[in-house]
């Protein structure tokens, strides 16, 4: 009986192709919207995760901060960080894999007639280990160059392309600010993140930057990398306790520094994007309800148009549940066809949008399956009322219907 009822349902759908297509349109739009939004949300989460991972998953950054008490309160300039702070952290915090003090600035790099403004770091080779940079050509800075503050530098691939084009950079001298600097290495290219371009950088010995560019002994940031077997939250708390002690802060005083944990930032951003994805998916799902109402309206019209046919079926012995099943299956078939089309449209739109926004297109099989099942549920929910109306028609009144 189910098979014959399904064939009748398909025949009725084919008989009114345009009306059936327009009826399914609401379901198609609803399912496509849900899948597209979820794909973009998952892609955004993956993109943020990849960006932070490329910077260093276990990385922590210590920076001086400002203490502010109350709205409109007096802001006190924080004491700058020093190399000794980095040495104390490396010596006293056991859960760290590497520590690198850094002083940074945005400077103009000049070579011949070419110039390019980039970020310049005065640091140590540990900085490259912490930030997952690899050497493409040349060599790292050696101990003698670090201790003597010699004018040597390692440049990123973006800087090399802008200044030298297809030419060789190793062994050439560039002007960084007012200082001439010998290029000893070029970093291997890294994927560009939404936070910054890791290839647009020039790195030199910390003492070189302090003596010849900034003129100060302080550092702007201390980069740290926690060991894989250590919790970054635990290491962060240890660093905070050590820095409060070194900066002689009383128990009630606010920190005049801040430690940023990349894992915490990653968890926060993933949570935010997850909530936004759920919100957008929920909003898009409303259109499925609208599509279901469209199915119900069309099925009610169909019952009215086929009242005489229903009367004949009931008069020759068809039971009410058989008529109910026929119209219910028609509604389910319409909504599930719409669900299949919506899935195809949603996957296509999601892929195109992800490509346009330069983020990965991530397809969640569970969301695809849930969308298909939900479209069938919409057919049952909104098809039941018209089907029940058809099943409860009086055969005599139905036969009299014109």
mmCIF file of C-alpha atoms in Angstrom:
data_model
loop_
_atom_site.group_PDB
_atom_site.id
_atom_site.type_symbol
_atom_site.label_atom_id
_atom_site.label_comp_id
_atom_site.label_asym_id
_atom_site.label_seq_id
_atom_site.Cartn_x
_atom_site.Cartn_y
_atom_site.Cartn_z
ATOM 1 C CA UNK A 1 0.000 0.000 0.000
ATOM 2 C CA UNK A 2 2.837 2.397 0.851
ATOM 3 C CA UNK A 3 4.427 1.865 -2.574
ATOM 4 C CA UNK A 4 1.195 2.488 -4.478
ATOM 5 C CA UNK A 5 0.478 5.557 -2.332
ATOM 6 C CA UNK A 6 3.972 6.876 -3.083
ATOM 7 C CA UNK A 7 3.426 6.399 -6.825
ATOM 8 C CA UNK A 8 0.118 8.298 -6.619
ATOM 9 C CA UNK A 9 1.880 11.090 -4.736
ATOM 10 C CA UNK A 10 4.594 11.322 -7.395
ATOM 11 C CA UNK A 11 1.953 11.360 -10.129
ATOM 12 C CA UNK A 12 0.134 14.255 -8.480
ATOM 13 C CA UNK A 13 3.412 16.189 -8.049
ATOM 14 C CA UNK A 14 4.293 15.673 -11.741
ATOM 15 C CA UNK A 15 0.801 16.733 -12.795
ATOM 16 C CA UNK A 16 1.360 20.223 -11.315
ATOM 17 C CA UNK A 17 5.083 20.705 -11.862
ATOM 18 C CA UNK A 18 5.185 24.495 -11.530
ATOM 19 C CA UNK A 19 3.025 24.556 -8.415
ATOM 20 C CA UNK A 20 5.058 21.771 -6.853
ATOM 21 C CA UNK A 21 8.312 23.616 -7.597
ATOM 22 C CA UNK A 22 7.026 26.848 -6.081
ATOM 23 C CA UNK A 23 5.762 24.912 -3.055
ATOM 24 C CA UNK A 24 9.216 23.400 -2.516
ATOM 25 C CA UNK A 25 10.926 26.773 -2.934
ATOM 26 C CA UNK A 26 10.464 27.744 0.718
ATOM 27 C CA UNK A 27 12.054 24.494 1.886
ATOM 28 C CA UNK A 28 14.879 24.880 -0.647
ATOM 29 C CA UNK A 29 15.663 28.407 0.579
ATOM 30 C CA UNK A 30 15.438 27.384 4.242
ATOM 31 C CA UNK A 31 17.718 24.342 3.971
ATOM 32 C CA UNK A 32 20.185 26.198 1.714
ATOM 33 C CA UNK A 33 20.341 29.112 4.169
ATOM 34 C CA UNK A 34 20.985 26.844 7.151
ATOM 35 C CA UNK A 35 23.748 24.885 5.415
ATOM 36 C CA UNK A 36 25.404 28.027 4.003
ATOM 37 C CA UNK A 37 25.414 29.802 7.356
ATOM 38 C CA UNK A 38 26.772 26.781 9.219
ATOM 39 C CA UNK A 39 29.473 26.257 6.567
ATOM 40 C CA UNK A 40 30.572 29.888 6.854
ATOM 41 C CA UNK A 41 30.509 29.739 10.659
ATOM 42 C CA UNK A 42 32.577 26.547 10.765
ATOM 43 C CA UNK A 43 34.931 27.996 8.143
ATOM 44 C CA UNK A 44 35.415 31.159 10.194
ATOM 45 C CA UNK A 45 36.165 29.080 13.295
ATOM 46 C CA UNK A 46 38.687 26.956 11.395
ATOM 47 C CA UNK A 47 40.280 30.068 9.884
ATOM 48 C CA UNK A 48 40.713 31.708 13.294
ATOM 49 C CA UNK A 49 42.069 28.473 14.755
ATOM 50 C CA UNK A 50 44.557 28.127 11.897
ATOM 51 C CA UNK A 51 45.666 31.754 12.211
ATOM 52 C CA UNK A 52 46.352 31.435 15.933
ATOM 53 C CA UNK A 53 48.016 28.042 15.495
ATOM 54 C CA UNK A 54 50.358 29.544 12.893
ATOM 55 C CA UNK A 55 51.398 32.184 15.430
ATOM 56 C CA UNK A 56 52.177 29.518 18.017
ATOM 57 C CA UNK A 57 49.626 27.365 19.837
ATOM 58 C CA UNK A 58 51.498 27.314 23.159
ATOM 59 C CA UNK A 59 52.690 30.901 22.928
ATOM 60 C CA UNK A 60 52.316 33.435 25.708
ATOM 61 C CA UNK A 61 53.130 37.120 25.382
ATOM 62 C CA UNK A 62 54.106 39.385 28.265
ATOM 63 C CA UNK A 63 53.675 43.116 27.694
ATOM 64 C CA UNK A 64 53.676 46.180 29.942
ATOM 65 C CA UNK A 65 50.221 47.574 30.629
ATOM 66 C CA UNK A 66 48.531 50.525 32.296
ATOM 67 C CA UNK A 67 46.688 50.470 35.611
ATOM 68 C CA UNK A 68 43.384 52.364 35.630
ATOM 69 C CA UNK A 69 41.136 52.679 38.692
ATOM 70 C CA UNK A 70 37.471 53.441 38.147
ATOM 71 C CA UNK A 71 35.739 55.385 35.356
ATOM 72 C CA UNK A 72 37.694 58.510 34.576
ATOM 73 C CA UNK A 73 40.396 57.510 37.023
ATOM 74 C CA UNK A 74 44.054 58.436 36.724
ATOM 75 C CA UNK A 75 46.009 56.256 34.331
ATOM 76 C CA UNK A 76 49.529 55.386 35.442
ATOM 77 C CA UNK A 77 52.148 54.619 32.826
ATOM 78 C CA UNK A 78 53.440 51.112 33.440
ATOM 79 C CA UNK A 79 57.059 50.349 34.075
ATOM 80 C CA UNK A 80 58.672 48.979 30.901
ATOM 81 C CA UNK A 81 59.954 45.434 30.626
ATOM 82 C CA UNK A 82 63.683 44.654 30.666
ATOM 83 C CA UNK A 83 65.943 41.894 29.401
ATOM 84 C CA UNK A 84 66.451 40.864 33.026
ATOM 85 C CA UNK A 85 62.744 40.034 33.220
ATOM 86 C CA UNK A 86 63.125 37.580 30.335
ATOM 87 C CA UNK A 87 66.199 36.062 31.979
ATOM 88 C CA UNK A 88 64.320 35.649 35.288
ATOM 89 C CA UNK A 89 61.365 34.022 33.535
ATOM 90 C CA UNK A 90 63.623 31.587 31.654
ATOM 91 C CA UNK A 91 65.453 30.754 34.888
ATOM 92 C CA UNK A 92 62.547 30.456 37.352
ATOM 93 C CA UNK A 93 59.588 29.178 35.286
ATOM 94 C CA UNK A 94 60.135 25.463 34.661
ATOM 95 C CA UNK A 95 57.261 24.883 32.246
ATOM 96 C CA UNK A 96 58.691 27.003 29.435
ATOM 97 C CA UNK A 97 60.361 25.704 26.290
ATOM 98 C CA UNK A 98 61.739 29.014 25.000
ATOM 99 C CA UNK A 99 61.784 32.701 25.987
ATOM 100 C CA UNK A 100 62.572 35.629 23.680
ATOM 101 C CA UNK A 101 62.594 39.331 24.614
ATOM 102 C CA UNK A 102 61.750 41.653 21.718
ATOM 103 C CA UNK A 103 61.732 45.357 20.967
ATOM 104 C CA UNK A 104 59.701 46.321 17.916
ATOM 105 C CA UNK A 105 58.866 49.240 15.674
ATOM 106 C CA UNK A 106 57.505 50.111 12.244
ATOM 107 C CA UNK A 107 60.383 51.328 10.083
ATOM 108 C CA UNK A 108 61.158 52.124 6.465
ATOM 109 C CA UNK A 109 63.454 49.643 4.747
ATOM 110 C CA UNK A 110 65.393 51.009 1.752
ATOM 111 C CA UNK A 111 67.463 49.275 -0.920
ATOM 112 C CA UNK A 112 68.525 51.376 -3.902
ATOM 113 C CA UNK A 113 65.386 52.984 -5.296
ATOM 114 C CA UNK A 114 63.070 50.516 -3.532
ATOM 115 C CA UNK A 115 61.553 51.134 -0.118
ATOM 116 C CA UNK A 116 59.041 49.319 2.054
ATOM 117 C CA UNK A 117 57.586 49.998 5.525
ATOM 118 C CA UNK A 118 57.598 46.896 7.682
ATOM 119 C CA UNK A 119 57.701 45.660 11.269
ATOM 120 C CA UNK A 120 61.224 45.404 12.661
ATOM 121 C CA UNK A 121 61.961 43.178 15.660
ATOM 122 C CA UNK A 122 65.082 43.285 17.780
ATOM 123 C CA UNK A 123 65.119 39.818 19.332
ATOM 124 C CA UNK A 124 66.895 36.459 19.644
ATOM 125 C CA UNK A 125 66.690 33.251 17.561
ATOM 126 C CA UNK A 126 64.271 31.805 20.154
ATOM 127 C CA UNK A 127 61.652 34.206 18.766
ATOM 128 C CA UNK A 128 61.542 32.239 15.507
ATOM 129 C CA UNK A 129 61.085 28.959 17.371
ATOM 130 C CA UNK A 130 58.227 30.377 19.454
ATOM 131 C CA UNK A 131 56.385 31.883 16.455
ATOM 132 C CA UNK A 132 56.890 28.786 14.236
ATOM 133 C CA UNK A 133 59.115 30.552 11.719
ATOM 134 C CA UNK A 134 61.504 28.445 9.661
ATOM 135 C CA UNK A 135 64.592 29.541 7.777
ATOM 136 C CA UNK A 136 64.292 29.491 3.994
ATOM 137 C CA UNK A 137 67.793 30.621 3.000
ATOM 138 C CA UNK A 138 70.948 31.748 4.779
ATOM 139 C CA UNK A 139 71.447 31.393 8.536
ATOM 140 C CA UNK A 140 70.264 32.610 11.918
ATOM 141 C CA UNK A 141 72.039 35.219 14.003
ATOM 142 C CA UNK A 142 74.957 33.710 15.970
ATOM 143 C CA UNK A 143 75.999 34.341 19.581
ATOM 144 C CA UNK A 144 78.761 36.797 18.656
ATOM 145 C CA UNK A 145 76.337 38.928 16.621
ATOM 146 C CA UNK A 146 73.758 38.849 19.432
ATOM 147 C CA UNK A 147 76.255 39.779 22.138
ATOM 148 C CA UNK A 148 78.041 42.435 20.062
ATOM 149 C CA UNK A 149 74.915 44.032 18.612
ATOM 150 C CA UNK A 150 76.155 43.700 15.056
ATOM 151 C CA UNK A 151 74.096 45.153 12.156
ATOM 152 C CA UNK A 152 72.810 41.907 10.641
ATOM 153 C CA UNK A 153 69.218 40.901 9.950
ATOM 154 C CA UNK A 154 66.906 38.140 8.783
ATOM 155 C CA UNK A 155 64.040 39.260 6.533
ATOM 156 C CA UNK A 156 60.634 37.805 5.715
ATOM 157 C CA UNK A 157 59.618 36.621 2.244
ATOM 158 C CA UNK A 158 57.230 39.565 1.719
ATOM 159 C CA UNK A 159 60.030 42.055 2.390
ATOM 160 C CA UNK A 160 62.362 40.161 0.053
ATOM 161 C CA UNK A 161 59.796 40.248 -2.769
ATOM 162 C CA UNK A 162 59.072 43.962 -2.339
ATOM 163 C CA UNK A 163 62.729 45.017 -2.141
ATOM 164 C CA UNK A 164 64.582 42.507 -4.297
ATOM 165 C CA UNK A 165 61.894 40.991 -6.536
ATOM 166 C CA UNK A 166 63.406 37.875 -8.116
ATOM 167 C CA UNK A 167 66.943 38.884 -7.073
ATOM 168 C CA UNK A 168 69.133 37.390 -4.361
ATOM 169 C CA UNK A 169 68.908 39.026 -0.927
ATOM 170 C CA UNK A 170 71.544 37.114 1.077
ATOM 171 C CA UNK A 171 74.711 39.189 1.451
ATOM 172 C CA UNK A 172 73.065 42.468 0.429
ATOM 173 C CA UNK A 173 72.853 45.491 2.736
ATOM 174 C CA UNK A 174 69.627 47.401 3.317
ATOM 175 C CA UNK A 175 68.952 50.576 5.259
ATOM 176 C CA UNK A 176 66.638 50.023 8.209
ATOM 177 C CA UNK A 177 65.698 53.444 9.522
ATOM 178 C CA UNK A 178 69.086 55.195 9.543
ATOM 179 C CA UNK A 179 71.166 52.032 9.969
ATOM 180 C CA UNK A 180 72.775 49.879 7.304
ATOM 181 C CA UNK A 181 72.083 46.193 7.916
ATOM 182 C CA UNK A 182 73.551 43.070 6.274
ATOM 183 C CA UNK A 183 71.020 40.388 5.289
ATOM 184 C CA UNK A 184 72.156 36.982 6.529
ATOM 185 C CA UNK A 185 68.919 35.016 6.145
ATOM 186 C CA UNK A 186 65.461 34.889 4.574
ATOM 187 C CA UNK A 187 62.528 33.287 6.396
ATOM 188 C CA UNK A 188 60.537 30.514 4.736
ATOM 189 C CA UNK A 189 57.099 31.727 3.569
ATOM 190 C CA UNK A 190 54.190 31.248 5.996
ATOM 191 C CA UNK A 191 50.458 31.324 5.326
ATOM 192 C CA UNK A 192 49.071 34.824 5.760
ATOM 193 C CA UNK A 193 46.691 35.115 8.703
ATOM 194 C CA UNK A 194 43.821 37.538 9.269
ATOM 195 C CA UNK A 195 45.742 39.060 12.193
ATOM 196 C CA UNK A 196 48.992 39.948 10.460
ATOM 197 C CA UNK A 197 51.313 38.968 7.640
ATOM 198 C CA UNK A 198 54.067 36.853 9.244
ATOM 199 C CA UNK A 199 56.183 37.289 6.096
ATOM 200 C CA UNK A 200 56.298 41.084 6.412
ATOM 201 C CA UNK A 201 59.018 41.315 9.054
ATOM 202 C CA UNK A 202 62.683 42.138 9.604
ATOM 203 C CA UNK A 203 64.488 40.657 12.620
ATOM 204 C CA UNK A 204 67.870 41.705 14.032
ATOM 205 C CA UNK A 205 69.788 41.204 17.302
ATOM 206 C CA UNK A 206 68.053 42.837 20.259
ATOM 207 C CA UNK A 207 71.130 44.862 21.236
ATOM 208 C CA UNK A 208 71.419 46.174 17.657
ATOM 209 C CA UNK A 209 67.841 47.462 17.767
ATOM 210 C CA UNK A 210 68.293 48.985 21.227
ATOM 211 C CA UNK A 211 71.574 50.768 20.472
ATOM 212 C CA UNK A 212 71.069 51.881 16.878
ATOM 213 C CA UNK A 213 67.313 52.307 16.475
ATOM 214 C CA UNK A 214 65.348 52.787 19.715
ATOM 215 C CA UNK A 215 68.144 54.154 21.915
ATOM 216 C CA UNK A 216 66.587 52.448 24.964
ATOM 217 C CA UNK A 217 67.351 49.286 26.922
ATOM 218 C CA UNK A 218 63.752 48.261 27.571
ATOM 219 C CA UNK A 219 61.841 45.654 25.568
ATOM 220 C CA UNK A 220 58.277 45.967 24.293
ATOM 221 C CA UNK A 221 57.319 42.280 24.571
ATOM 222 C CA UNK A 222 58.556 38.996 25.983
ATOM 223 C CA UNK A 223 57.490 35.964 23.931
ATOM 224 C CA UNK A 224 57.276 32.581 25.668
ATOM 225 C CA UNK A 225 56.492 29.057 24.536
ATOM 226 C CA UNK A 226 55.104 26.536 27.028
ATOM 227 C CA UNK A 227 56.192 22.926 26.875
ATOM 228 C CA UNK A 228 53.608 20.611 25.241
ATOM 229 C CA UNK A 229 53.116 18.716 28.515
ATOM 230 C CA UNK A 230 52.388 21.891 30.510
ATOM 231 C CA UNK A 231 49.141 23.838 30.761
ATOM 232 C CA UNK A 232 49.499 27.345 29.383
ATOM 233 C CA UNK A 233 47.074 28.566 32.075
ATOM 234 C CA UNK A 234 49.374 27.242 34.808
ATOM 235 C CA UNK A 235 52.436 28.774 33.160
ATOM 236 C CA UNK A 236 50.568 32.079 32.786
ATOM 237 C CA UNK A 237 49.749 32.189 36.499
ATOM 238 C CA UNK A 238 53.385 31.417 37.377
ATOM 239 C CA UNK A 239 54.628 34.227 35.132
ATOM 240 C CA UNK A 240 52.138 36.645 36.690
ATOM 241 C CA UNK A 241 53.274 35.749 40.229
ATOM 242 C CA UNK A 242 56.931 36.166 39.256
ATOM 243 C CA UNK A 243 56.346 39.537 37.573
ATOM 244 C CA UNK A 244 54.341 40.866 40.529
ATOM 245 C CA UNK A 245 57.251 39.940 42.754
ATOM 246 C CA UNK A 246 59.837 41.507 40.452
ATOM 247 C CA UNK A 247 57.799 44.692 40.043
ATOM 248 C CA UNK A 248 57.166 44.856 43.817
ATOM 249 C CA UNK A 249 53.380 45.010 43.580
ATOM 250 C CA UNK A 250 51.444 44.865 46.849
ATOM 251 C CA UNK A 251 48.701 42.197 47.267
ATOM 252 C CA UNK A 252 45.928 44.696 46.522
ATOM 253 C CA UNK A 253 47.623 46.364 43.565
ATOM 254 C CA UNK A 254 46.472 45.776 39.998
ATOM 255 C CA UNK A 255 48.912 44.257 37.534
ATOM 256 C CA UNK A 256 50.783 46.870 35.514
ATOM 257 C CA UNK A 257 51.530 44.216 32.901
ATOM 258 C CA UNK A 258 49.481 41.632 31.041
ATOM 259 C CA UNK A 259 50.132 38.062 29.940
ATOM 260 C CA UNK A 260 48.252 36.955 26.864
ATOM 261 C CA UNK A 261 47.677 33.232 26.401
ATOM 262 C CA UNK A 262 47.062 32.220 22.782
ATOM 263 C CA UNK A 263 45.095 29.155 23.933
ATOM 264 C CA UNK A 264 42.703 31.378 25.907
ATOM 265 C CA UNK A 265 42.308 33.708 22.930
ATOM 266 C CA UNK A 266 41.638 30.695 20.690
ATOM 267 C CA UNK A 267 38.998 29.297 23.067
ATOM 268 C CA UNK A 268 37.282 32.690 23.356
ATOM 269 C CA UNK A 269 37.181 33.297 19.610
ATOM 270 C CA UNK A 270 36.006 29.732 18.922
ATOM 271 C CA UNK A 271 33.228 30.171 21.485
ATOM 272 C CA UNK A 272 32.132 33.466 19.924
ATOM 273 C CA UNK A 273 32.109 32.104 16.382
ATOM 274 C CA UNK A 274 30.249 29.000 17.604
ATOM 275 C CA UNK A 275 27.507 31.117 19.173
ATOM 276 C CA UNK A 276 27.246 33.263 16.046
ATOM 277 C CA UNK A 277 27.012 30.152 13.870
ATOM 278 C CA UNK A 278 24.200 28.751 16.010
ATOM 279 C CA UNK A 279 22.409 32.119 15.964
ATOM 280 C CA UNK A 280 22.661 32.494 12.194
ATOM 281 C CA UNK A 281 21.620 28.873 11.678
ATOM 282 C CA UNK A 282 18.597 29.412 13.925
ATOM 283 C CA UNK A 283 17.570 32.538 12.051
ATOM 284 C CA UNK A 284 17.928 30.720 8.735
ATOM 285 C CA UNK A 285 15.846 27.816 10.091
ATOM 286 C CA UNK A 286 12.885 30.188 10.467
ATOM 287 C CA UNK A 287 12.545 30.158 6.683
ATOM 288 C CA UNK A 288 11.976 26.381 6.920
ATOM 289 C CA UNK A 289 8.887 27.080 9.003
ATOM 290 C CA UNK A 290 7.756 29.601 6.382
ATOM 291 C CA UNK A 291 8.290 26.941 3.722
ATOM 292 C CA UNK A 292 6.256 24.478 5.787
ATOM 293 C CA UNK A 293 3.365 26.940 5.969
ATOM 294 C CA UNK A 294 3.549 27.214 2.169
ATOM 295 C CA UNK A 295 3.272 23.432 1.876
ATOM 296 C CA UNK A 296 0.258 23.394 4.178
ATOM 297 C CA UNK A 297 -1.507 26.099 2.152
ATOM 298 C CA UNK A 298 -0.922 24.315 -1.152
ATOM 299 C CA UNK A 299 -2.020 20.969 0.284
ATOM 300 C CA UNK A 300 -5.243 22.575 1.551
ATOM 301 C CA UNK A 301 -5.838 23.917 -1.954
ATOM 302 C CA UNK A 302 -5.093 20.457 -3.354
ATOM 303 C CA UNK A 303 -7.641 18.854 -0.992
ATOM 304 C CA UNK A 304 -10.280 21.350 -2.134
ATOM 305 C CA UNK A 305 -9.499 20.709 -5.817
ATOM 306 C CA UNK A 306 -9.615 16.930 -5.363
ATOM 307 C CA UNK A 307 -12.646 16.750 -3.089
ATOM 308 C CA UNK A 308 -14.687 14.809 -5.682
ATOM 309 C CA UNK A 309 -11.810 12.349 -6.222
ATOM 310 C CA UNK A 310 -11.580 11.836 -2.454
ATOM 311 C CA UNK A 311 -15.345 11.246 -2.294
ATOM 312 C CA UNK A 312 -15.141 8.552 -4.985
ATOM 313 C CA UNK A 313 -12.284 6.792 -3.174
ATOM 314 C CA UNK A 314 -14.170 6.845 0.109
ATOM 315 C CA UNK A 315 -17.420 5.700 -1.591
ATOM 316 C CA UNK A 316 -15.797 2.606 -3.141
ATOM 317 C CA UNK A 317 -14.335 1.464 0.164
ATOM 318 C CA UNK A 318 -11.123 3.409 0.837
ATOM 319 C CA UNK A 319 -10.571 3.991 4.532
ATOM 320 C CA UNK A 320 -9.924 7.407 6.007
ATOM 321 C CA UNK A 321 -6.378 6.500 7.112
ATOM 322 C CA UNK A 322 -5.489 5.540 3.520
ATOM 323 C CA UNK A 323 -6.591 8.979 2.283
ATOM 324 C CA UNK A 324 -4.717 10.616 5.163
ATOM 325 C CA UNK A 325 -1.583 8.633 4.303
ATOM 326 C CA UNK A 326 -1.802 9.627 0.635
ATOM 327 C CA UNK A 327 -1.877 13.362 1.305
ATOM 328 C CA UNK A 328 0.670 13.066 4.108
ATOM 329 C CA UNK A 329 3.111 11.263 1.804
ATOM 330 C CA UNK A 330 2.581 13.937 -0.864
ATOM 331 C CA UNK A 331 3.542 16.635 1.658
ATOM 332 C CA UNK A 332 6.564 14.627 2.870
ATOM 333 C CA UNK A 333 7.771 13.951 -0.692
ATOM 334 C CA UNK A 334 7.459 17.644 -1.561
ATOM 335 C CA UNK A 335 9.386 18.760 1.519
ATOM 336 C CA UNK A 336 12.097 16.089 1.153
ATOM 337 C CA UNK A 337 12.613 16.888 -2.533
ATOM 338 C CA UNK A 338 12.944 20.498 -1.408
ATOM 339 C CA UNK A 339 15.422 19.367 1.248
ATOM 340 C CA UNK A 340 17.607 17.580 -1.323
ATOM 341 C CA UNK A 341 17.589 20.597 -3.643
ATOM 342 C CA UNK A 342 18.286 22.885 -0.669
ATOM 343 C CA UNK A 343 21.273 20.787 0.378
ATOM 344 C CA UNK A 344 22.742 20.987 -3.139
ATOM 345 C CA UNK A 345 22.152 24.748 -3.354
ATOM 346 C CA UNK A 346 23.485 25.319 0.173
ATOM 347 C CA UNK A 347 26.694 23.372 -0.460
ATOM 348 C CA UNK A 348 27.263 25.302 -3.682
ATOM 349 C CA UNK A 349 26.568 28.718 -2.153
ATOM 350 C CA UNK A 350 28.618 27.904 0.953
ATOM 351 C CA UNK A 351 31.622 26.862 -1.146
ATOM 352 C CA UNK A 352 31.410 29.993 -3.298
ATOM 353 C CA UNK A 353 31.037 32.283 -0.275
ATOM 354 C CA UNK A 354 33.929 30.601 1.552
ATOM 355 C CA UNK A 355 36.140 30.991 -1.514
ATOM 356 C CA UNK A 356 35.189 34.662 -1.838
ATOM 357 C CA UNK A 357 35.944 35.271 1.860
ATOM 358 C CA UNK A 358 39.189 33.244 1.629
ATOM 359 C CA UNK A 359 38.267 30.766 4.338
ATOM 360 C CA UNK A 360 37.998 26.968 4.297
ATOM 361 C CA UNK A 361 34.679 25.468 3.167
ATOM 362 C CA UNK A 362 33.843 22.965 5.906
ATOM 363 C CA UNK A 363 30.900 20.641 5.346
ATOM 364 C CA UNK A 364 29.349 19.180 8.487
ATOM 365 C CA UNK A 365 27.720 15.803 7.618
ATOM 366 C CA UNK A 366 25.601 16.019 10.766
ATOM 367 C CA UNK A 367 24.125 19.383 9.694
ATOM 368 C CA UNK A 368 23.415 18.045 6.178
ATOM 369 C CA UNK A 369 21.682 14.976 7.625
ATOM 370 C CA UNK A 370 19.802 17.073 10.192
ATOM 371 C CA UNK A 371 18.613 19.484 7.480
ATOM 372 C CA UNK A 372 17.302 16.579 5.397
ATOM 373 C CA UNK A 373 15.528 14.975 8.371
ATOM 374 C CA UNK A 374 14.105 18.314 9.480
ATOM 375 C CA UNK A 375 12.737 18.994 6.002
ATOM 376 C CA UNK A 376 10.882 15.649 6.210
ATOM 377 C CA UNK A 377 9.613 16.594 9.673
ATOM 378 C CA UNK A 378 8.302 19.876 8.251
ATOM 379 C CA UNK A 379 6.352 17.851 5.678
ATOM 380 C CA UNK A 380 4.794 15.707 8.415
ATOM 381 C CA UNK A 381 4.056 18.678 10.677
ATOM 382 C CA UNK A 382 2.464 20.928 8.075
ATOM 383 C CA UNK A 383 1.001 18.178 5.895
ATOM 384 C CA UNK A 384 -0.964 16.509 8.667
ATOM 385 C CA UNK A 385 -3.735 19.129 8.896
ATOM 386 C CA UNK A 386 -4.651 19.027 5.164
ATOM 387 C CA UNK A 387 -4.356 15.210 5.160
ATOM 388 C CA UNK A 388 -6.629 14.953 8.201
ATOM 389 C CA UNK A 389 -9.146 17.268 6.544
ATOM 390 C CA UNK A 390 -9.184 15.025 3.459
ATOM 391 C CA UNK A 391 -9.558 11.864 5.541
ATOM 392 C CA UNK A 392 -12.571 13.246 7.437
ATOM 393 C CA UNK A 393 -14.571 14.354 4.396
ATOM 394 C CA UNK A 394 -18.107 12.995 4.171
ATOM 395 C CA UNK A 395 -18.246 10.825 1.029
ATOM 396 C CA UNK A 396 -21.756 12.062 0.049
ATOM 397 C CA UNK A 397 -20.818 15.745 0.491
ATOM 398 C CA UNK A 398 -17.553 15.154 -1.366
ATOM 399 C CA UNK A 399 -19.373 13.579 -4.350
ATOM 400 C CA UNK A 400 -21.753 16.554 -4.503
ATOM 401 C CA UNK A 401 -18.810 18.988 -4.574
ATOM 402 C CA UNK A 402 -18.431 20.856 -7.874
#
